[in-house]
mmCIF file of C-alpha atoms in Angstrom:
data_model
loop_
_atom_site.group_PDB
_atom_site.id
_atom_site.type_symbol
_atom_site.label_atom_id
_atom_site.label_comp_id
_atom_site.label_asym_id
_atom_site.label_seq_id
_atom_site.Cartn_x
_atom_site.Cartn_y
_atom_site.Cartn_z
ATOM 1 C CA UNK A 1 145.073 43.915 -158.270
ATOM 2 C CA UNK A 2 147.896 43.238 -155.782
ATOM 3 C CA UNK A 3 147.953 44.410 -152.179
ATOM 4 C CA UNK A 4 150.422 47.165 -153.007
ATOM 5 C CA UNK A 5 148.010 48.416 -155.781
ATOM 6 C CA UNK A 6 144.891 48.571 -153.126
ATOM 7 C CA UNK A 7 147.453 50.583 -150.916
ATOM 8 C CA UNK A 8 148.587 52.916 -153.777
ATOM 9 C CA UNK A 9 144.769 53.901 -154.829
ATOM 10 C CA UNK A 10 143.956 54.563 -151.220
ATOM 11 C CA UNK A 11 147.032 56.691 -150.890
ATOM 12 C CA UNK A 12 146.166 58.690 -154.045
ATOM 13 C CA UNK A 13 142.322 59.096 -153.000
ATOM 14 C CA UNK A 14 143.451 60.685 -149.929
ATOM 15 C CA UNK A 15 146.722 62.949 -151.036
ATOM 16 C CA UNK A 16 143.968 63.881 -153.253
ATOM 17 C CA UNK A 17 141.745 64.983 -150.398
ATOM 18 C CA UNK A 18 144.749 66.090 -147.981
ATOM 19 C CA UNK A 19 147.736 66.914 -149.265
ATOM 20 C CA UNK A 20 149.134 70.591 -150.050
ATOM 21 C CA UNK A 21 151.521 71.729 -152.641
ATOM 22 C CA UNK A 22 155.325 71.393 -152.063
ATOM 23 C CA UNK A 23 158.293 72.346 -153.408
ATOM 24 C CA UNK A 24 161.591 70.140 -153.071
ATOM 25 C CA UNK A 25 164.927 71.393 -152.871
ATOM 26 C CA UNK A 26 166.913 67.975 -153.473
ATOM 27 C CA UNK A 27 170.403 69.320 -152.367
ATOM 28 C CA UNK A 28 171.622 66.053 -150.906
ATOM 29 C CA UNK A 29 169.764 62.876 -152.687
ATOM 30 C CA UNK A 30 170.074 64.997 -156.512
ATOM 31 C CA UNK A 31 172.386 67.695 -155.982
ATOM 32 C CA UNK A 32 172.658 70.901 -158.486
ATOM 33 C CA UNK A 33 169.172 69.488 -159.594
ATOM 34 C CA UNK A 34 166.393 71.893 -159.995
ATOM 35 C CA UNK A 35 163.749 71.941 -157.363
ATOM 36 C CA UNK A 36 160.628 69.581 -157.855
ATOM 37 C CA UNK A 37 156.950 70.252 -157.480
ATOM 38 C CA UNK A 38 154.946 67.764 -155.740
ATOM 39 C CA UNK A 39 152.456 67.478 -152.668
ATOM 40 C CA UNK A 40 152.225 66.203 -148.757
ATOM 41 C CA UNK A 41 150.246 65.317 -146.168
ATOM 42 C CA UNK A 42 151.302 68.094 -143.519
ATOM 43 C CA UNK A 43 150.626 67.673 -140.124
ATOM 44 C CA UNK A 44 151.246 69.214 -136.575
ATOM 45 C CA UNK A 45 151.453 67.740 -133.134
ATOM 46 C CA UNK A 46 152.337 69.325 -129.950
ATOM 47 C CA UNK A 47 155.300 68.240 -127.939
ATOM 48 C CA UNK A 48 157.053 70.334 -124.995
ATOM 49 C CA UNK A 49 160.917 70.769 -125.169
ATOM 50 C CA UNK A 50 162.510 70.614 -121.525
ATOM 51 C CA UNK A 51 165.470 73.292 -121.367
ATOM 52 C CA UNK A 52 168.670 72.263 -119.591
ATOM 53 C CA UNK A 53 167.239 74.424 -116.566
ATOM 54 C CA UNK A 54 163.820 72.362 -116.586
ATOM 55 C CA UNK A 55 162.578 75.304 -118.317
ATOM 56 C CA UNK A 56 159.644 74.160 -120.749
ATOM 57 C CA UNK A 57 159.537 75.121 -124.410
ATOM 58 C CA UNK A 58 156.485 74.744 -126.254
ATOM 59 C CA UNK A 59 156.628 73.548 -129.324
ATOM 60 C CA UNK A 60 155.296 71.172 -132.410
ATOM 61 C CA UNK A 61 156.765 68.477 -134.593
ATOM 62 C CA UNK A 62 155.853 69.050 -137.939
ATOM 63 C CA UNK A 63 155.329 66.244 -140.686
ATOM 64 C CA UNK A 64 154.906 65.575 -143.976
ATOM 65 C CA UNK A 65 153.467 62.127 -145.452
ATOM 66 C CA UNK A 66 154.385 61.594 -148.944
ATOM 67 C CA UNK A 67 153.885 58.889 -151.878
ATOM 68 C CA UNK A 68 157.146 57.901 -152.977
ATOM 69 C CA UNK A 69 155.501 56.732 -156.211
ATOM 70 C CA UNK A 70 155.879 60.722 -156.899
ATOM 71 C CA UNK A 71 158.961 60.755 -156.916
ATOM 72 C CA UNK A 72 161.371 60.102 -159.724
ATOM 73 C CA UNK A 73 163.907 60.578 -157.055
ATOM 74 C CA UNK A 74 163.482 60.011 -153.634
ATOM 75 C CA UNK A 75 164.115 63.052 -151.400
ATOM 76 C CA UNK A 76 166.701 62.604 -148.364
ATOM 77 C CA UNK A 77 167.293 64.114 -145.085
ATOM 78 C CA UNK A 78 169.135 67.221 -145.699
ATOM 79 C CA UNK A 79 166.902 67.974 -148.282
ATOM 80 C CA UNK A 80 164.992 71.223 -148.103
ATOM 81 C CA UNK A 81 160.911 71.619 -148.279
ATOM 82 C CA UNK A 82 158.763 74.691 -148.983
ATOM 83 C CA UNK A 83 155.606 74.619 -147.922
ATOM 84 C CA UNK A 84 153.170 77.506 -147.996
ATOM 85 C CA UNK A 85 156.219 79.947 -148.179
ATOM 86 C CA UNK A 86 158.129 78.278 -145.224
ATOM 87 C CA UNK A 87 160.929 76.662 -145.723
ATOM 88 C CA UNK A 88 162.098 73.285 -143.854
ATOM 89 C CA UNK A 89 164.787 70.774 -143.809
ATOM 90 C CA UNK A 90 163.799 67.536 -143.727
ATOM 91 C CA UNK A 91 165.370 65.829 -140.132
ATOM 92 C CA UNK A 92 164.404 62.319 -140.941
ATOM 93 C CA UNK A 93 162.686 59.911 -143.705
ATOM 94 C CA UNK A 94 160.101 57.304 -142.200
ATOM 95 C CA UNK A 95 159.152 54.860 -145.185
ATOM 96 C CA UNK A 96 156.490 52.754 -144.123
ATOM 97 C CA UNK A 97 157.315 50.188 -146.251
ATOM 98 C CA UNK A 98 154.202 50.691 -148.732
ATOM 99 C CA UNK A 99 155.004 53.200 -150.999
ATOM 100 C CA UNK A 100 154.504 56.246 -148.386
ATOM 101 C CA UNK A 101 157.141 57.985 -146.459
ATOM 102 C CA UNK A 102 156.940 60.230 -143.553
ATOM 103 C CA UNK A 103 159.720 63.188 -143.134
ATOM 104 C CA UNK A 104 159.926 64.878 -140.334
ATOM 105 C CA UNK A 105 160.688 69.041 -140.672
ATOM 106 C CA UNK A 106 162.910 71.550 -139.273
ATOM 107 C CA UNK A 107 162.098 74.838 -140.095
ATOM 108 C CA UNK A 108 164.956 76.872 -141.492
ATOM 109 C CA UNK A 109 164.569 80.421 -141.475
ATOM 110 C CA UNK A 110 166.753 82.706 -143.461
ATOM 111 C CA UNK B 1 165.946 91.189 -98.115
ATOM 112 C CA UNK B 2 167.440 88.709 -100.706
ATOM 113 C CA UNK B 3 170.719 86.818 -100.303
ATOM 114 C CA UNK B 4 173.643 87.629 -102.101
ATOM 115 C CA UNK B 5 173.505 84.857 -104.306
ATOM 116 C CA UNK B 6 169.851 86.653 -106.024
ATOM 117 C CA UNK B 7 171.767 89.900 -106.063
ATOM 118 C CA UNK B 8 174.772 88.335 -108.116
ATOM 119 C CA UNK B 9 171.880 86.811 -110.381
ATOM 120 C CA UNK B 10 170.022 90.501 -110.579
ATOM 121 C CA UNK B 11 172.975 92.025 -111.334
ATOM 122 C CA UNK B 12 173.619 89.643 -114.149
ATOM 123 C CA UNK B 13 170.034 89.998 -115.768
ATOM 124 C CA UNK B 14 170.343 93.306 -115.391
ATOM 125 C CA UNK B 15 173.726 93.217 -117.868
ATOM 126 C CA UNK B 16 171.830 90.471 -120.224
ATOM 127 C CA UNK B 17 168.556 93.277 -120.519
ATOM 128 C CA UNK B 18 171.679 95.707 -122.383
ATOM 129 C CA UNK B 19 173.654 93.404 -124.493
ATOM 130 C CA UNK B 20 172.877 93.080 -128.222
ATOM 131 C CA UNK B 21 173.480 90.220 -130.944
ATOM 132 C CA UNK B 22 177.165 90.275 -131.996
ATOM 133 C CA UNK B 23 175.694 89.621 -135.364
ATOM 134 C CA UNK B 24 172.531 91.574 -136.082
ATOM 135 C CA UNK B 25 172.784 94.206 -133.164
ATOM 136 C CA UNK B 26 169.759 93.132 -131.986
ATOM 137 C CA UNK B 27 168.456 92.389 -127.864
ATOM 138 C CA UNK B 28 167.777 88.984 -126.821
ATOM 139 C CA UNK B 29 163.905 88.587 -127.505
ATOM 140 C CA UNK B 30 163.087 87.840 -123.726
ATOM 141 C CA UNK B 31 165.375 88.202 -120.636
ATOM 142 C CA UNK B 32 163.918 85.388 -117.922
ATOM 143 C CA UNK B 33 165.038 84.360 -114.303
ATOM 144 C CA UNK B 34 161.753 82.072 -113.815
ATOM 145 C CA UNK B 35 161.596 78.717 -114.974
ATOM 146 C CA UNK B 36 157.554 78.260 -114.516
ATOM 147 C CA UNK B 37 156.324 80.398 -117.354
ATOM 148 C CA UNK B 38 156.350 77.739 -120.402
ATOM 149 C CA UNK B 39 158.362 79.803 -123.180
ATOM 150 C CA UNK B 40 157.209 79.966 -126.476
ATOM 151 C CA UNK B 41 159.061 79.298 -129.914
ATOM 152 C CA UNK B 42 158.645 83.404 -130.895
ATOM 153 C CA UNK B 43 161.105 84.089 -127.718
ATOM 154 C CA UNK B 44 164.131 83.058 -129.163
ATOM 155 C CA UNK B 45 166.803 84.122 -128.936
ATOM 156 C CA UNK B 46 166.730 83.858 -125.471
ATOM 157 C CA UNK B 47 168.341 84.665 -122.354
ATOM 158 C CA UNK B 48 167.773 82.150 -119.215
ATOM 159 C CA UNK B 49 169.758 83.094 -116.218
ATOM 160 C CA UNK B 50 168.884 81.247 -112.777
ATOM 161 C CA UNK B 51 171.021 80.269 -109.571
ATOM 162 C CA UNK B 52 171.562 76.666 -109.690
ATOM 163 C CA UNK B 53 173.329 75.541 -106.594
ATOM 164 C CA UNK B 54 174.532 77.110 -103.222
ATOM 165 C CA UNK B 55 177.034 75.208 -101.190
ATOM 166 C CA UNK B 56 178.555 76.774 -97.888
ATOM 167 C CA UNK B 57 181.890 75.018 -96.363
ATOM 168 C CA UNK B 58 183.594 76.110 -93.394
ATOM 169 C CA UNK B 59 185.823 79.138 -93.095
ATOM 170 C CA UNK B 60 187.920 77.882 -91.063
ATOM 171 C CA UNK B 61 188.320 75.420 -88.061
ATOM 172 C CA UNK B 62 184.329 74.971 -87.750
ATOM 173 C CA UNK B 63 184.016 73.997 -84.564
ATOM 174 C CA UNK B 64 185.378 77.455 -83.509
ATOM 175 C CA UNK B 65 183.546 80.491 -82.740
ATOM 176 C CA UNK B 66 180.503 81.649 -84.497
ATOM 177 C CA UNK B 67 179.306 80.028 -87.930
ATOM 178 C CA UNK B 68 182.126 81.270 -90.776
ATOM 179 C CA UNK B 69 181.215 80.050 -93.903
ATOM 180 C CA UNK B 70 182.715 80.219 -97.741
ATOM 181 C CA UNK B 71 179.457 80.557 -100.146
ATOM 182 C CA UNK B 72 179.527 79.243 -103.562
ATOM 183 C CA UNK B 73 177.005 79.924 -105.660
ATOM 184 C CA UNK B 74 176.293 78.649 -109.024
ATOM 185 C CA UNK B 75 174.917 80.665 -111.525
ATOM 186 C CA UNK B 76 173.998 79.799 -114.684
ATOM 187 C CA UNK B 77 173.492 81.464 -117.584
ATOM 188 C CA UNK B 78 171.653 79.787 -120.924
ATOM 189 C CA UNK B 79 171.659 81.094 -124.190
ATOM 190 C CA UNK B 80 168.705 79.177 -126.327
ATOM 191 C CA UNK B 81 168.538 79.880 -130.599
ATOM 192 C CA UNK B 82 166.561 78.214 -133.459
ATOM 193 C CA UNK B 83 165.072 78.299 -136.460
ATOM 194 C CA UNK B 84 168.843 77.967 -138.205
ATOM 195 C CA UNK B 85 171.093 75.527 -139.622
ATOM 196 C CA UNK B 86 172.521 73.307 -136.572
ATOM 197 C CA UNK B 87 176.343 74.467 -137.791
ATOM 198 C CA UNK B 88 175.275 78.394 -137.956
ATOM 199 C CA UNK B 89 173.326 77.716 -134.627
ATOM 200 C CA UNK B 90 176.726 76.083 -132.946
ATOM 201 C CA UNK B 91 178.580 78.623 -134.047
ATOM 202 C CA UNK B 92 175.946 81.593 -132.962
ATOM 203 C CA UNK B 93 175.154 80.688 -129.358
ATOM 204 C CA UNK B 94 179.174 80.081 -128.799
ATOM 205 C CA UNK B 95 179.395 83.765 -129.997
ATOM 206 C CA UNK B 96 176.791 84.368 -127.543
ATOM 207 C CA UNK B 97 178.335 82.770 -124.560
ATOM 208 C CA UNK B 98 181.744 84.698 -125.177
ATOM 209 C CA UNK B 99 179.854 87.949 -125.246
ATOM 210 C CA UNK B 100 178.201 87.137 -121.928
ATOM 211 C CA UNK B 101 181.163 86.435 -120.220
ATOM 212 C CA UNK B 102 183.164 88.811 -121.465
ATOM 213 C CA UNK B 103 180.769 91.551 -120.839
ATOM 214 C CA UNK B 104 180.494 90.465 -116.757
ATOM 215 C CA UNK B 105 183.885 89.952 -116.198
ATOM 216 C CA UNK B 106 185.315 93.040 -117.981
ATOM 217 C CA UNK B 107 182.178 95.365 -116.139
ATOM 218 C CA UNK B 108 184.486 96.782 -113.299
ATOM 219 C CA UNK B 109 181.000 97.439 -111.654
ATOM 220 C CA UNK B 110 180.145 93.750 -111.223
ATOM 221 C CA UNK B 111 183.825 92.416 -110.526
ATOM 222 C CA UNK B 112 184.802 95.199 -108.287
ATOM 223 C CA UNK B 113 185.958 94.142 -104.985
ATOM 224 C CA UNK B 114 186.108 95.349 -101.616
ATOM 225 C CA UNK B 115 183.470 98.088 -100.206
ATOM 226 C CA UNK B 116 179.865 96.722 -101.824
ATOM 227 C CA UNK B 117 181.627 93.800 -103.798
ATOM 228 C CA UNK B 118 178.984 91.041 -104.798
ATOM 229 C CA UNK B 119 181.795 88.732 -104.215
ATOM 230 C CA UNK B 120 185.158 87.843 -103.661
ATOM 231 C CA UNK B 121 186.130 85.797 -106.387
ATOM 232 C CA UNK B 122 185.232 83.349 -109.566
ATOM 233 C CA UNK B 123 185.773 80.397 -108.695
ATOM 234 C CA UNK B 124 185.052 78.567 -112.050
ATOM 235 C CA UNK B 125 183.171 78.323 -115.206
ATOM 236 C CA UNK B 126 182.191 75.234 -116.766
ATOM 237 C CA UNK B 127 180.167 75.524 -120.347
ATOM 238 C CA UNK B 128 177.105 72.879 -121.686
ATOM 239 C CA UNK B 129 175.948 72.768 -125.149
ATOM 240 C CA UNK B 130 172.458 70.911 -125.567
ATOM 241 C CA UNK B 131 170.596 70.217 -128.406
ATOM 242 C CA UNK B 132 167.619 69.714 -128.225
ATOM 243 C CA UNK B 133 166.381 66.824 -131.159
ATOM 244 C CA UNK B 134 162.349 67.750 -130.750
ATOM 245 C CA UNK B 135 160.622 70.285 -131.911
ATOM 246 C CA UNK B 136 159.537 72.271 -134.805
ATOM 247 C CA UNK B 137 163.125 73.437 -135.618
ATOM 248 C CA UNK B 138 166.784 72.777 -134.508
ATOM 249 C CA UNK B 139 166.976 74.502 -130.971
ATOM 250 C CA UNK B 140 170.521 74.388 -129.780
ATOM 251 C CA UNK B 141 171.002 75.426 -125.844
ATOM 252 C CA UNK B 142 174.319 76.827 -124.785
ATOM 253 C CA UNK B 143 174.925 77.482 -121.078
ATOM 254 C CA UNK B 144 177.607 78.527 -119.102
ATOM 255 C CA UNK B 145 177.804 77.996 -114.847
ATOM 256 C CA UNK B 146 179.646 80.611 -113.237
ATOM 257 C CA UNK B 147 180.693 80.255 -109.671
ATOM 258 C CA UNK B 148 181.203 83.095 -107.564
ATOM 259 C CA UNK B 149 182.513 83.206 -103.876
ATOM 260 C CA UNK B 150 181.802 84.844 -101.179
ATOM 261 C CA UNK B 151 181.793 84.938 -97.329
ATOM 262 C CA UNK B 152 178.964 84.646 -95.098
ATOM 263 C CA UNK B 153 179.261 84.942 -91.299
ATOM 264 C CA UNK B 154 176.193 83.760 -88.728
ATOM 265 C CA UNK B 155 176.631 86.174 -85.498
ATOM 266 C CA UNK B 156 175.123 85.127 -82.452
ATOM 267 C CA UNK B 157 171.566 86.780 -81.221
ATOM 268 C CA UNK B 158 171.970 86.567 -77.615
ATOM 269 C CA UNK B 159 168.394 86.905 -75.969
ATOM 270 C CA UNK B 160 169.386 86.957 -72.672
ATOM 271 C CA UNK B 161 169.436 90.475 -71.100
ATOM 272 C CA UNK B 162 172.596 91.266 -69.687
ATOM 273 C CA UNK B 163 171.281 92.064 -65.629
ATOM 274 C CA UNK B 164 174.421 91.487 -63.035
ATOM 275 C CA UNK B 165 177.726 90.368 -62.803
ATOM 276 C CA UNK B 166 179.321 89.272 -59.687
ATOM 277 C CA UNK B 167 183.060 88.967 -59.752
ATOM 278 C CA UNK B 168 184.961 88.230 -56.512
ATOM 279 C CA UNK B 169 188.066 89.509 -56.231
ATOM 280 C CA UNK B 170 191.062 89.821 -54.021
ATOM 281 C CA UNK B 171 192.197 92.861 -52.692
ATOM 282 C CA UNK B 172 195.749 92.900 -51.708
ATOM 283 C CA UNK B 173 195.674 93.119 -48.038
ATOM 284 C CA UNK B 174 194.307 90.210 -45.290
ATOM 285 C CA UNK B 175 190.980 90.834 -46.174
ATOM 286 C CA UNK B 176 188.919 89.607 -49.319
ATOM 287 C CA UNK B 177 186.391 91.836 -50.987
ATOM 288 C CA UNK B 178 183.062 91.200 -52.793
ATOM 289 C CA UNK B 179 182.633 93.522 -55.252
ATOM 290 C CA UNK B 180 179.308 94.449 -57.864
ATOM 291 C CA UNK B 181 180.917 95.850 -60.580
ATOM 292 C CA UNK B 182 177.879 96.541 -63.050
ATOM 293 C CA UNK B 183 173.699 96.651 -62.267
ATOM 294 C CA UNK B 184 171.137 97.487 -64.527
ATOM 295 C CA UNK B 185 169.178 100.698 -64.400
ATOM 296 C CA UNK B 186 166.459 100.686 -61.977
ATOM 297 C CA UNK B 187 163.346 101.255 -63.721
#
């Protein structure tokens, strides 16, 4: 068993622990596509926005950590996410280089 | 009593409180002049609108007379959305912005000069967009810096009690006279 297979079983055993349900809207990386089922790792941290006036905003950046091995096509940025009836845009795609990948959200609301 | 620079602010929060959303017909969600309360994602849209800078140059020759100055005061405005797509939120808070300025400087009760005039002139207007790349959505900040003039004047206080004035004078004639022309009351 290689090093990437060790990783791979680790990342299953905990999506399988963690993750929540997801639904992927792949307008940019498969466009006119139908939308894809699969799961995430979501995840919240605080972070304060400063306003122009040196107003403070509070606020959160919102993650999702994916297997990419899940994928028959990988999602983009520009792609949309719903999660638990929210939907998001994904800002930015993180791979770690190991089969995961780490998008960070914009919620989009309509 | 505040200086005319908070009034000019007042009176502009005051005209933010009644506007609506071009687009849904709607308020802004909060109204704010204070910058210490930490705002919270369920505010938006909102309306910021502080006084940024003051700066008071001579009217004038200064080194004449009494203090004569020409205020400018900076007052800006911000406009802060989210929770859209960045091109509908560019194109939202830019609708905004126009509203806002065309609602103070078409009110003939907030331009008016002359008797009770909050100022004598706009001096400029200079627009920022921002946006912001944290957070839990796209927030994209608009803002726009009005200046308005006006004139402030320093009077003197003079503490000192006006008591006696001596003024010599000559009388036409050979003789010269010494004459009190005003004394205080006798108390």
């Amino acid at each position: 068993m290689t090093w990437f297979d060790e990783v791979e079983r680790a990342r299953g055993a905990w999506a399988d622990t963690f993750a929540r349900s997801i639904v992927v809207y792949p307008i940019q990386s498969d466009p006119g596509k139908p939308p894809v089922l699969s799961r995430g790792i979501y995840r919240e941290r605080p972070v304060d926005v400063m306003t122009e006036d040196g107003a403070v905003l509070s606020s959160t950046t919102k993650t999702l950590d994916v297997r990419l091995s899940e994928f028959i096509v990988q999602p983009v940025a520009g792609d949309l996410v719903e999660l638990e009836g929210a939907r998001f845009r994904i800002d930015d795609t993180d791979d770690d280089g190991q089969g995961g990948s780490l998008w960070t959200l914009k919620e989009i609301r309509p | 009593m505040t200086s005319r620079s908070t009034q000019i602010r007042d009176a502009i929060v005051d005209r933010l409180l009644a506007m609506v959303d071009v687009e849904t017909r709607q308020p802004f969600t909060k109204v704010t002049k204070a910058q210490t309360p930490t705002l919270q994602p369920f505010d938006l849209p909102m309306a910021q609108c502080f006084v940024i800078a003051e700066t008071l140059t001579p009217d004038g020759d200064s080194n004449a007379g009494e203090p004569n100055f020409v205020a400018d005061a900076t007052i800006a405005v911000s406009i802060i959305r989210g929770f859209e797509d960045p091109d509908v939120l560019d194109g939202r808070i830019d609708a905004d912005i126009d509203a806002v300025e065309a609602s103070l400087l078409t009110d003939p009760q907030f331009v008016r000069f002359g008797q009770g005039a909050l100022f004598e002139s706009v001096e400029r207007i200079q627009r920022r967009r921002l946006f912001h790349k944290e957070g839990e959505t796209y927030f994209a900040e608009l803002r726009t810096e009005i200046t308005f003039r006006y004139a402030i004047a320093f009077d003197p206080i003079i503490p000192d009690a006006f008591a006696e004035a001596h003024i010599t004078g000559k009388t036409p004639g050979p003789a010269a006279g010494h004459v009190v022309i005003a004394r205080p009351a006798q108390t």
